[in-house]
Coordinates of C-alpha atoms in Angstrom, one line a residue:
M1 CA 23.4 -6.0 10.7
S2 CA 25.0 -5.5 7.3
A3 CA 26.5 -2.2 6.8
P4 CA 25.6 -0.3 3.7
Q5 CA 28.1 0.3 1.0
Q6 CA 30.2 3.3 1.7
N7 CA 30.7 6.0 -0.9
S8 CA 34.2 7.3 -1.6
E9 CA 33.0 10.8 -0.5
P10 CA 32.6 11.3 3.2
R11 CA 29.0 11.4 4.3
Q12 CA 27.7 14.8 5.4
P13 CA 25.2 15.3 8.1
Q14 CA 21.7 16.0 6.7
S15 CA 18.9 18.2 7.8
G16 CA 15.6 16.7 8.7
A17 CA 14.1 18.4 5.6
Q18 CA 16.7 16.6 3.4
R19 CA 15.9 13.3 5.0
R20 CA 12.2 13.8 4.4
G21 CA 12.6 14.8 0.7
R22 CA 11.5 11.6 -1.1
S23 CA 13.3 12.5 -4.3
R24 CA 16.5 13.8 -2.7
P25 CA 19.6 11.7 -2.2
G26 CA 20.5 10.4 1.3
R27 CA 16.9 9.9 2.5
G28 CA 18.1 7.4 5.1
R29 CA 19.6 4.0 4.5
G30 CA 17.2 1.2 3.9
R31 CA 14.4 3.3 2.5
G32 CA 15.0 2.6 -1.2
A33 CA 12.9 0.2 -3.2
A34 CA 14.1 -3.4 -3.1
P35 CA 14.7 -4.9 -6.6
G36 CA 11.4 -5.5 -8.2
S37 CA 9.4 -3.1 -6.0
G38 CA 5.7 -3.3 -6.3
A39 CA 5.3 0.5 -6.3
G40 CA 4.6 0.5 -10.0
L41 CA 1.4 -1.4 -9.5
L42 CA -0.1 1.9 -8.3
Q43 CA 0.5 3.5 -11.7
A44 CA -0.8 0.9 -14.2
A45 CA -1.6 -2.7 -14.8
V46 CA 0.9 -5.0 -16.2
A47 CA 1.2 -4.7 -19.9
R48 CA -0.3 -7.4 -22.2
P49 CA 2.2 -9.0 -24.5
A50 CA 0.6 -10.7 -27.6
A51 CA 1.9 -14.2 -26.9
D52 CA -0.3 -16.3 -24.6
T53 CA 2.6 -18.4 -23.2
L54 CA 4.5 -18.1 -20.0
V55 CA 8.1 -17.3 -19.9
A56 CA 10.1 -20.5 -19.5
N57 CA 12.2 -21.0 -16.4
S58 CA 15.5 -21.4 -18.3
S59 CA 17.6 -20.2 -15.3
G60 CA 16.5 -21.2 -11.9
V61 CA 18.5 -18.5 -10.1
S62 CA 17.8 -15.5 -12.2
R63 CA 14.2 -16.5 -12.7
A64 CA 13.7 -16.8 -8.9
Q65 CA 15.1 -13.4 -8.4
E66 CA 12.1 -11.9 -10.0
F67 CA 9.9 -13.2 -7.2
S68 CA 9.2 -11.7 -3.8
T69 CA 11.1 -13.2 -0.9
T70 CA 7.8 -14.4 0.6
S71 CA 6.2 -15.9 -2.4
G72 CA 7.9 -19.3 -2.3
L73 CA 8.6 -21.7 0.5
A74 CA 8.5 -20.5 4.1
A75 CA 11.0 -22.1 6.5
G76 CA 9.4 -24.7 8.5
Y77 CA 6.4 -25.2 6.1
E78 CA 8.0 -27.2 3.3
S79 CA 6.5 -30.3 1.9
N80 CA 8.1 -33.2 0.0
R81 CA 5.8 -32.7 -3.0
R82 CA 7.1 -31.2 -6.2
F83 CA 5.3 -28.7 -8.4
A84 CA 6.1 -31.1 -11.3
D85 CA 3.7 -33.6 -9.7
T86 CA 0.7 -31.3 -9.7
Q87 CA -2.1 -31.1 -12.2
L88 CA -0.8 -27.7 -13.3
S89 CA -0.3 -27.3 -17.1
P90 CA 3.2 -27.4 -18.5
R91 CA 3.3 -23.7 -19.3
V92 CA 2.4 -22.8 -15.7
K93 CA 4.9 -25.2 -14.3
Q94 CA 7.6 -23.6 -16.4
S95 CA 6.9 -20.3 -14.6
V96 CA 7.5 -21.7 -11.2
P97 CA 11.1 -21.3 -10.0
W98 CA 10.9 -23.7 -7.1
E99 CA 11.1 -27.5 -7.1
F100 CA 9.1 -28.3 -3.9
M101 CA 5.9 -26.9 -2.6
S102 CA 5.0 -25.6 0.8
E103 CA 2.4 -27.6 2.8
I104 CA -0.5 -25.3 1.9
Q105 CA 0.4 -25.4 -1.8
A106 CA 0.7 -29.2 -1.7
Q107 CA -2.8 -29.5 -0.1
T108 CA -4.5 -26.7 -2.1
I109 CA -3.4 -26.6 -5.7
D110 CA -4.8 -29.8 -7.1
V111 CA -8.0 -29.4 -5.1
A112 CA -8.5 -25.9 -6.5
M113 CA -7.7 -27.1 -10.0
T114 CA -10.9 -29.2 -9.9
G115 CA -12.9 -25.9 -9.6
K116 CA -14.3 -26.7 -6.2
D117 CA -14.8 -23.9 -3.7
L118 CA -12.1 -24.1 -1.0
L119 CA -11.6 -23.1 2.6
G120 CA -8.0 -22.9 3.5
Q121 CA -6.4 -22.4 7.0
A122 CA -2.9 -21.2 6.8
K123 CA -0.7 -18.5 8.4
T124 CA 0.9 -15.6 6.6
G125 CA 4.3 -16.5 5.2
T126 CA 3.5 -20.2 4.4
G127 CA 3.1 -19.7 0.6
K128 CA -0.7 -19.5 0.5
T129 CA -0.6 -16.7 -2.1
V130 CA 0.9 -18.9 -4.7
A131 CA -1.5 -21.7 -3.6
F132 CA -4.5 -19.7 -4.9
L133 CA -2.8 -17.7 -7.6
L134 CA -1.7 -20.6 -9.8
P135 CA -5.1 -22.3 -10.0
I136 CA -6.6 -18.9 -10.9
L137 CA -4.1 -18.4 -13.6
E138 CA -4.9 -21.8 -15.1
K139 CA -8.6 -20.9 -15.1
L140 CA -8.0 -17.5 -16.8
L141 CA -5.5 -18.8 -19.3
K142 CA -8.1 -21.4 -20.5
N143 CA -10.8 -18.8 -20.7
P144 CA -9.2 -15.3 -20.9
P145 CA -11.5 -12.4 -19.8
K146 CA -12.4 -9.9 -22.5
K147 CA -10.7 -6.5 -22.4
G148 CA -12.2 -4.2 -19.8
T149 CA -13.6 -7.1 -17.8
V150 CA -12.4 -8.8 -14.6
G151 CA -11.8 -12.5 -14.5
A152 CA -10.7 -12.8 -10.8
L153 CA -11.1 -10.6 -7.8
I154 CA -9.0 -11.0 -4.7
L155 CA -9.8 -9.0 -1.5
S156 CA -7.1 -8.2 1.0
P157 CA -7.5 -6.5 4.4
T158 CA -4.7 -4.0 3.8
R159 CA -3.2 -2.0 1.0
E160 CA 0.3 -3.4 1.7
L161 CA -0.9 -7.0 1.5
A162 CA -2.8 -6.2 -1.8
L163 CA 0.4 -4.8 -3.3
Q164 CA 2.3 -7.8 -2.1
I165 CA -0.1 -10.3 -3.7
A166 CA -0.1 -8.4 -7.0
K167 CA 3.7 -8.3 -7.0
E168 CA 3.9 -12.0 -6.4
C169 CA 1.6 -12.6 -9.4
E170 CA 3.6 -10.4 -11.9
P171 CA 6.3 -13.0 -12.8
F172 CA 3.7 -15.7 -13.4
I173 CA 1.7 -13.7 -15.9
K174 CA 4.7 -12.3 -17.7
G175 CA 4.5 -13.2 -21.4
T176 CA 0.7 -14.0 -21.3
S177 CA -2.4 -12.1 -22.3
L178 CA -3.3 -11.7 -18.6
S179 CA -2.8 -8.5 -16.5
I180 CA -3.2 -7.5 -12.9
C181 CA -3.9 -4.2 -11.1
T182 CA -4.7 -3.1 -7.6
L183 CA -7.7 -1.1 -6.3
I184 CA -6.6 0.3 -3.0
G185 CA -7.3 3.4 -0.9
G186 CA -5.0 6.3 -0.9
T187 CA -4.6 6.3 -4.7
N188 CA -6.3 8.1 -7.5
I189 CA -9.6 6.5 -8.3
D190 CA -9.7 7.9 -11.9
R191 CA -6.4 6.2 -12.5
D192 CA -8.0 2.9 -11.3
V193 CA -10.7 3.4 -14.0
R194 CA -8.1 4.0 -16.7
N195 CA -6.2 0.8 -15.7
L196 CA -9.5 -1.2 -15.7
D197 CA -10.3 0.1 -19.2
A198 CA -6.8 -0.9 -20.4
G199 CA -7.4 -4.4 -19.1
C200 CA -7.2 -6.0 -15.6
S201 CA -7.7 -9.7 -15.8
I202 CA -7.0 -10.0 -12.1
V203 CA -7.9 -7.3 -9.6
V204 CA -6.4 -7.3 -6.1
G205 CA -8.1 -4.8 -3.8
T206 CA -9.1 -3.6 -0.4
P207 CA -12.8 -3.8 0.5
G208 CA -13.4 -0.1 0.8
R209 CA -12.0 0.9 -2.6
V210 CA -13.6 -2.1 -4.4
K211 CA -17.0 -1.2 -2.9
D212 CA -16.6 2.4 -4.0
H213 CA -16.0 1.2 -7.6
L214 CA -19.0 -1.0 -7.5
A215 CA -21.2 1.8 -6.1
N216 CA -20.0 4.7 -8.1
M217 CA -18.2 3.5 -11.2
D218 CA -19.0 0.9 -13.9
M219 CA -17.3 -1.9 -12.0
K220 CA -20.5 -3.9 -11.8
S221 CA -20.5 -4.4 -15.5
R222 CA -16.9 -5.5 -15.5
I223 CA -17.5 -8.4 -13.1
Q224 CA -20.5 -9.9 -14.8
N225 CA -18.3 -12.8 -16.0
L226 CA -16.3 -13.1 -12.9
Q227 CA -14.6 -16.6 -12.8
A228 CA -12.8 -16.6 -9.4
F229 CA -13.2 -14.8 -6.1
V230 CA -10.7 -15.0 -3.1
L231 CA -11.0 -13.6 0.4
D232 CA -7.5 -13.6 1.8
E233 CA -6.8 -13.2 5.5
A234 CA -10.5 -13.3 6.1
D235 CA -10.2 -13.3 9.9
R236 CA -8.2 -10.1 9.9
L237 CA -10.4 -8.6 7.2
L238 CA -13.5 -9.1 9.3
D239 CA -11.8 -8.2 12.5
M240 CA -10.9 -4.8 10.9
G241 CA -14.6 -4.1 10.4
F242 CA -15.0 -4.9 6.7
S243 CA -17.9 -7.3 7.0
H244 CA -20.4 -4.7 5.6
E245 CA -18.1 -3.9 2.6
V246 CA -17.5 -7.6 1.9
R247 CA -21.3 -8.4 1.9
A248 CA -22.0 -5.4 -0.3
I249 CA -19.3 -6.5 -2.8
I250 CA -20.7 -10.0 -3.0
S251 CA -24.2 -8.7 -3.6
H252 CA -23.0 -7.3 -6.9
F253 CA -21.7 -10.6 -8.2
P254 CA -23.7 -12.4 -10.9
Q255 CA -25.7 -15.4 -9.9
R256 CA -23.5 -18.5 -9.9
S257 CA -26.3 -20.5 -11.6
A258 CA -25.9 -18.2 -14.6
V259 CA -22.1 -17.6 -14.4
P260 CA -20.0 -20.3 -12.7
R261 CA -17.6 -18.9 -10.3
Q262 CA -15.0 -20.5 -8.0
C263 CA -14.6 -19.0 -4.5
M264 CA -11.8 -19.5 -2.1
L265 CA -11.5 -18.2 1.5
F266 CA -8.2 -18.3 3.5
S267 CA -8.1 -17.6 7.2
A268 CA -5.7 -18.6 10.0
T269 CA -8.6 -18.7 12.5
M270 CA -12.3 -19.5 12.2
P271 CA -14.2 -17.2 14.5
K272 CA -18.0 -16.9 14.1
A273 CA -17.7 -13.9 11.7
V274 CA -15.6 -15.9 9.3
L275 CA -17.9 -18.9 9.5
D276 CA -20.9 -16.6 8.7
I277 CA -19.1 -15.2 5.6
K278 CA -17.9 -18.7 4.6
N279 CA -21.6 -19.8 4.4
M280 CA -22.3 -16.8 2.2
V281 CA -19.4 -17.2 -0.1
L282 CA -18.7 -20.9 -0.4
L283 CA -20.9 -23.7 -1.7
P284 CA -21.9 -26.4 0.8
D285 CA -19.7 -29.0 -0.8
H286 CA -16.5 -26.9 -0.6
A287 CA -13.2 -28.5 0.2
H288 CA -11.4 -27.7 3.5
V289 CA -7.6 -27.8 3.9
S290 CA -5.6 -26.8 6.9
T291 CA -1.9 -26.6 7.6
I292 CA -2.2 -25.1 11.1
D293 CA -1.3 -27.4 14.0
P294 CA -3.8 -26.8 16.8
G295 CA -0.8 -25.9 19.0
E296 CA 0.3 -23.2 16.6
I297 CA -2.9 -21.2 16.7
N298 CA -1.8 -19.8 20.0
A299 CA 1.9 -19.5 19.0
H300 CA 2.1 -16.1 20.7
M301 CA 1.7 -17.9 24.0
H302 CA 5.1 -19.5 23.5
V303 CA 7.2 -16.5 22.4
E304 CA 9.5 -15.2 25.1
Q305 CA 8.2 -11.8 26.2
H306 CA 8.8 -9.3 29.0
Y307 CA 7.7 -5.8 29.9
L308 CA 9.6 -2.8 31.3
T309 CA 8.2 0.2 33.2
A310 CA 10.0 3.5 32.9
P311 CA 9.3 7.2 32.8
L312 CA 8.7 8.6 29.3
D313 CA 12.0 10.5 29.2
Q314 CA 13.9 7.1 29.4
H315 CA 12.0 5.4 26.6
F316 CA 14.3 6.5 23.7
P317 CA 17.5 5.6 25.6
I318 CA 15.9 2.2 26.4
L319 CA 15.1 1.7 22.7
L320 CA 18.7 2.4 21.8
H321 CA 19.9 0.0 24.5
L322 CA 17.6 -2.8 23.4
I323 CA 18.6 -2.5 19.7
K324 CA 22.3 -2.5 20.7
T325 CA 21.7 -5.6 22.8
D326 CA 20.0 -7.4 19.9
I327 CA 22.9 -6.4 17.6
A328 CA 25.4 -7.8 20.1
K329 CA 23.4 -11.1 20.1
H330 CA 22.6 -11.5 16.4
G331 CA 25.2 -9.4 14.6
E332 CA 24.3 -8.6 11.0
A333 CA 21.2 -10.7 11.3
S334 CA 19.7 -8.4 14.0
K335 CA 16.3 -7.4 12.6
V336 CA 14.1 -5.2 14.9
M337 CA 10.6 -3.8 14.7
A338 CA 9.8 -0.9 17.1
F339 CA 6.0 -0.3 17.3
Y340 CA 4.5 3.1 18.3
P341 CA 0.9 3.9 19.2
T342 CA 0.7 6.7 16.6
A343 CA 2.0 7.5 13.1
R344 CA 3.6 10.7 14.4
G345 CA 5.4 8.7 17.1
A346 CA 6.8 6.3 14.5
E347 CA 7.8 9.2 12.3
L348 CA 9.7 10.9 15.1
A349 CA 11.4 7.7 16.1
S350 CA 12.6 7.0 12.6
D351 CA 14.2 10.4 12.4
L352 CA 15.8 9.9 15.8
L353 CA 17.2 6.5 14.8
R354 CA 18.7 7.9 11.7
G355 CA 20.3 10.6 13.8
L356 CA 21.7 8.1 16.2
D357 CA 23.1 6.1 13.3
E358 CA 24.9 9.2 12.1
K359 CA 26.5 9.4 15.5
N360 CA 27.5 5.7 15.3
A361 CA 25.4 5.0 18.4
F362 CA 24.7 1.5 17.3
G363 CA 28.3 0.5 16.6
P364 CA 28.0 -0.8 13.1
K365 CA 26.0 1.2 10.6
I366 CA 22.5 0.0 10.3
K367 CA 19.6 0.3 7.9
I368 CA 16.6 2.3 9.2
Y369 CA 13.1 1.8 7.8
E370 CA 9.9 3.8 8.5
Q371 CA 6.3 2.6 8.1
H372 CA 3.1 4.5 9.0
S373 CA 0.1 6.1 7.4
R374 CA 1.6 9.5 7.0
L375 CA 4.0 8.2 4.3
S376 CA 2.8 8.1 0.7
M377 CA 1.8 4.7 -0.5
S378 CA 4.8 4.5 -2.8
A379 CA 7.1 5.3 0.1
R380 CA 5.4 2.6 2.3
V381 CA 5.8 0.1 -0.5
K382 CA 9.5 0.9 -0.8
S383 CA 10.0 0.7 2.9
S384 CA 8.2 -2.6 3.4
D385 CA 9.9 -4.1 0.3
G386 CA 13.3 -3.0 1.7
F387 CA 12.8 -4.3 5.2
R388 CA 11.3 -7.6 3.9
A389 CA 14.4 -8.2 1.7
T390 CA 17.1 -7.0 4.1
K391 CA 19.1 -9.4 6.3
G392 CA 19.2 -6.9 9.2
G393 CA 17.9 -3.5 10.1
V394 CA 15.4 -1.5 12.3
M395 CA 11.9 -0.5 11.3
A396 CA 10.0 2.2 13.3
T397 CA 6.4 1.6 12.6
S398 CA 2.8 2.2 13.6
D399 CA 0.1 -0.5 13.5
V400 CA 0.1 -0.6 9.7
S401 CA 2.7 -3.3 10.1
G402 CA 1.0 -5.1 12.9
R403 CA -1.2 -7.4 10.8
G404 CA -0.6 -9.5 7.7
M405 CA 2.7 -8.1 6.6
D406 CA 5.3 -10.9 6.4
F407 CA 8.8 -9.7 7.3
P408 CA 11.0 -12.8 7.6
N409 CA 13.5 -13.4 10.4
V410 CA 12.5 -10.5 12.8
T411 CA 14.6 -11.2 15.9
L412 CA 13.0 -8.6 18.2
V413 CA 9.7 -6.8 18.5
I414 CA 9.7 -3.8 20.8
Q415 CA 6.4 -2.2 21.6
M416 CA 7.1 1.4 22.7
G417 CA 4.0 2.2 24.6
P418 CA 0.8 0.2 24.8
P419 CA -1.3 -0.8 21.7
A420 CA -5.0 0.0 21.5
A421 CA -6.1 -3.5 22.7
G422 CA -4.8 -6.9 23.7
E423 CA -5.4 -8.4 20.3
D424 CA -3.1 -5.6 18.8
Y425 CA -0.4 -6.7 21.2
V426 CA -0.7 -10.2 19.9
H427 CA -0.6 -9.1 16.2
R428 CA 2.5 -7.0 16.8
L429 CA 4.2 -9.8 18.7
G430 CA 3.4 -12.1 15.8
R431 CA 5.9 -10.3 13.6
T432 CA 8.6 -12.3 15.3
A433 CA 9.0 -16.1 15.8
R434 CA 7.3 -16.7 12.4
A435 CA 7.5 -19.9 10.4
G436 CA 9.3 -21.9 13.1
T437 CA 12.0 -19.3 13.8
D438 CA 12.9 -17.9 17.3
G439 CA 11.9 -14.5 18.4
Y440 CA 11.6 -12.2 21.4
G441 CA 9.2 -9.4 22.4
I442 CA 9.5 -6.5 24.8
L443 CA 6.8 -4.1 25.9
V444 CA 8.0 -0.7 27.3
L445 CA 5.4 1.1 29.4
A446 CA 5.2 4.4 31.2
P447 CA 4.0 4.0 34.9
F448 CA 0.6 5.4 34.0
D449 CA 0.1 2.8 31.2
K450 CA 0.4 -0.2 33.4
G451 CA -3.3 -0.6 33.3
F452 CA -2.9 -2.1 29.8
L453 CA -1.6 -5.3 31.5
S454 CA -5.1 -5.9 32.8
V455 CA -7.1 -5.4 29.6
K456 CA -8.9 -8.2 27.9
G457 CA -6.6 -11.0 26.7
M458 CA -3.4 -9.7 28.5
K459 CA -3.8 -11.5 31.8
E460 CA -3.6 -14.8 30.0
M461 CA -0.4 -13.9 28.1
P462 CA 2.9 -15.2 29.5
L463 CA 4.2 -11.6 29.8
K464 CA 6.4 -11.1 32.8
P465 CA 8.4 -8.2 34.3
H466 CA 11.8 -8.1 32.8
P467 CA 14.2 -9.8 35.2
Q468 CA 17.0 -7.3 34.3
E469 CA 14.8 -4.1 34.4
R470 CA 17.1 -2.3 36.8
D471 CA 20.2 -3.1 34.7
I472 CA 18.5 -2.0 31.6
L473 CA 17.4 1.3 33.1
N474 CA 21.0 1.9 34.4
A475 CA 22.4 1.2 30.9
A476 CA 19.9 3.4 29.3
G477 CA 20.8 6.3 31.6
E478 CA 24.3 6.2 30.2
L479 CA 22.9 6.6 26.7
R480 CA 20.8 9.7 27.5
S481 CA 23.3 12.2 26.3
I482 CA 23.8 10.8 22.8
V483 CA 20.0 10.4 22.5
D484 CA 19.5 14.1 23.5
S485 CA 22.2 15.1 21.0
A486 CA 20.5 13.2 18.1
M487 CA 17.1 14.6 19.1
D488 CA 18.5 18.1 18.8
S489 CA 20.3 17.5 15.5
A490 CA 18.1 15.0 13.6
V491 CA 14.5 15.7 14.6
E492 CA 12.9 18.9 13.3
T493 CA 10.8 21.1 15.5
S494 CA 7.7 20.5 13.2
V495 CA 8.0 16.7 13.8
K496 CA 8.2 17.3 17.5
T497 CA 5.1 19.5 17.3
K498 CA 3.1 16.8 15.5
S499 CA 4.2 14.1 17.9
Y500 CA 3.1 16.3 20.8
A501 CA -0.3 16.8 19.2
A502 CA -0.7 13.1 18.6
T503 CA 0.3 12.3 22.2
L504 CA -2.3 14.7 23.5
G505 CA -5.0 13.2 21.3
L506 CA -4.0 9.6 22.2
Y507 CA -4.2 10.1 26.0
A508 CA -7.1 12.6 26.0
T509 CA -9.5 10.4 24.0
G510 CA -7.9 7.3 22.6
N511 CA -6.2 5.6 25.6
K512 CA -8.8 4.0 27.8
F513 CA -6.5 2.4 30.4
S514 CA -4.2 5.2 31.5
K515 CA -6.9 6.9 33.6
L516 CA -5.2 10.3 33.3
S517 CA -7.4 13.3 34.0
P518 CA -7.4 16.2 31.4
V519 CA -5.0 18.2 33.6
E520 CA -2.7 15.2 34.0
V521 CA -2.7 14.6 30.2
V522 CA -1.6 18.1 29.4
N523 CA 1.0 18.1 32.1
M524 CA 2.4 14.8 30.9
A525 CA 2.4 15.9 27.2
N526 CA 4.1 19.2 28.1
D527 CA 6.8 17.4 30.2
Y528 CA 7.3 15.0 27.3
V529 CA 7.7 17.6 24.6
F530 CA 10.2 19.7 26.7
N531 CA 12.2 17.0 28.5
T532 CA 12.1 14.1 26.1
L533 CA 11.7 15.8 22.7
R534 CA 13.7 18.8 23.7
Y535 CA 11.3 21.3 22.1
P536 CA 12.9 24.8 22.1
G537 CA 11.8 27.6 24.4
N538 CA 9.4 27.5 27.3
V539 CA 6.0 27.7 25.5
P540 CA 4.5 24.4 24.3
P541 CA 3.8 23.8 20.7
P542 CA 0.6 25.4 19.3
I543 CA -2.6 23.4 19.3
K544 CA -5.7 24.4 17.3
K545 CA -8.6 25.5 19.6
Q546 CA -10.9 23.3 17.5
A547 CA -8.7 20.3 18.0
A548 CA -8.4 20.9 21.7
G549 CA -12.2 21.2 21.9
K550 CA -12.6 17.7 20.3
M551 CA -10.2 16.4 22.9
G552 CA -12.0 18.0 25.8
L553 CA -8.9 20.2 26.6
S554 CA -10.1 23.6 25.4
K555 CA -10.1 25.0 28.9
M556 CA -6.6 24.0 29.8
S557 CA -4.6 27.1 30.6
N558 CA -1.2 25.5 30.0
L559 CA -1.9 24.7 26.3
N560 CA -0.8 27.0 23.6
L561 CA -4.1 27.4 21.8
V562 CA -4.3 29.0 18.4
V563 CA -7.0 29.5 15.7
S564 CA -4.7 28.2 13.0
L565 CA -1.3 26.6 12.9
P566 CA 1.7 28.4 11.5
G567 CA 1.8 27.9 7.7
E568 CA -1.7 26.5 7.5
Q569 CA -3.8 27.7 4.7
P570 CA -7.3 28.9 5.7
G571 CA -10.0 26.4 4.8
G572 CA -7.7 23.5 4.0
G573 CA -5.1 21.0 5.2
R574 CA -1.4 21.7 5.1
G575 CA -0.7 19.2 2.3
G576 CA 2.7 18.3 1.1
G577 CA 5.2 16.6 3.4
R578 CA 6.7 13.3 3.9
G579 CA 6.9 11.4 0.7
G580 CA 3.7 13.2 -0.4
A581 CA 1.7 11.4 2.3
R582 CA 0.2 14.6 3.8
G583 CA -1.7 15.7 0.8
G584 CA -3.0 14.3 -2.4
A585 CA -5.7 11.6 -2.0
R586 CA -6.0 12.2 1.7
G587 CA -6.9 15.9 1.2
G588 CA -4.1 17.2 3.4
A589 CA -3.0 16.2 6.8
R590 CA -5.4 15.4 9.5
T591 CA -4.4 17.0 12.8
G592 CA -2.6 14.7 15.2
A593 CA -5.1 15.8 17.9
T594 CA -7.8 13.5 16.8
A595 CA -9.0 10.7 19.0
R596 CA -6.1 8.5 17.9
A597 CA -3.5 9.4 15.3
A598 CA -4.0 7.2 12.3
A599 CA -1.9 4.1 12.3

């Protein structure tokens, strides 16, 4: 992994509070925004210059630097066809910094330019965003939407993917009358309205927020001349339970007989739910293009993958050993994602990893990234942009990174504890070995979590016991002391408390395959917080009686039950916190003792 630039002044150890202060220096290497971060899309739409011409590509190198690293060709998916050979207009061609198209672009762009509805099968990271953006831009440049109206609507399953799409569009519309904005959850809805009033030719949104605007705002009047509609990652979008929202959104569209509209649907797979929506969205004579080899649909079946079984108190030393091993194998190109079942688990792991880096536990200095729902949206954008752009680093994450986010060249996926279901295991594993590259996956389980190996979909996976499990456990044992030292110095007591609460909630009500009784859940969590997290004293962290009741643990005598948590304001959430994520639009923090801490 590439070491960060060293300052002339020696680095001083930082407290956890300093590391969590978003605006304070030294927040942890790798957290800053990558050049051209998409965070600004949350604040306002792209400004509208007067000229209706695209900026010419006078310098291939500098022009290309304005683009996301995933918006062009994906390794392994290139075609021999040039953008110059398409039906795109000269001014749009000038905005494209690449000579050759990817396969999905080569098959899609000219078909979409005819105005036909289109069904596209392509995986994330193959250039499909550009494949549907350029035809949309051609359409809107020929018939620009009036101010305050929306010409194109793109639905994405996640906020991160919506921001990624909008960011990729920005350079193409630079210097035109077109503008783009995002409508996503976790942001101020009144700001959305102001942006729409100012002008949003193209809206990229998540289904829930777009549905809210259509139901409660004046969004319906804004889409009465909608010219283009795109469902991106449709299989994931429907798999995440957005079918009702998608249907509700479509019901607000004007009749196509009165207002012509082009619709495009992109999906890697075609389950029944996607086919049902396809029949609702696309005209019968729609075009169908696919760049997915039938053998690639089950690519996760060909990724090398093993599992380890070890007590919880060995999991962090194992994590350190696995990262060190990957660094030894890949050097500066080592790029690791460590998945945790809860947001609080990912939060604690990121603090610990930064503490280990301060102690030079990895050898070379490494970049640490953090991704979970407890971060503010701007912090999540900065982190994902940074990890996407970096050559090497480690990201501690919850399942917000498990689907749809394209991080190139991930060499290792470590799943620290079982995911919620077999399909989540597949999506996490899918962050590595993308676009024809090699990858590796390791699942680390506690003995009581081995039931996960028998859940639906897992028995068919080529997941085998690690042949070197004993050697790994022995090596991890030698790392226990430095892990304990970093746990003491780098992880705040409040973070340990929240991780403890999330662990209780996970195993009391969210984990269906551990088969732990309520007594065993509490004993396990107490042992974890004292022996692994090294919580001070001999009384476990406080848990609200109300939360314990929801978990079915209110009668457990070895819980430290309280009416309200220290520092909590009566009648409201605690607010504030990591990058502003624990207040604001979410109305304060949700207790970690819910059925399953939010990913």
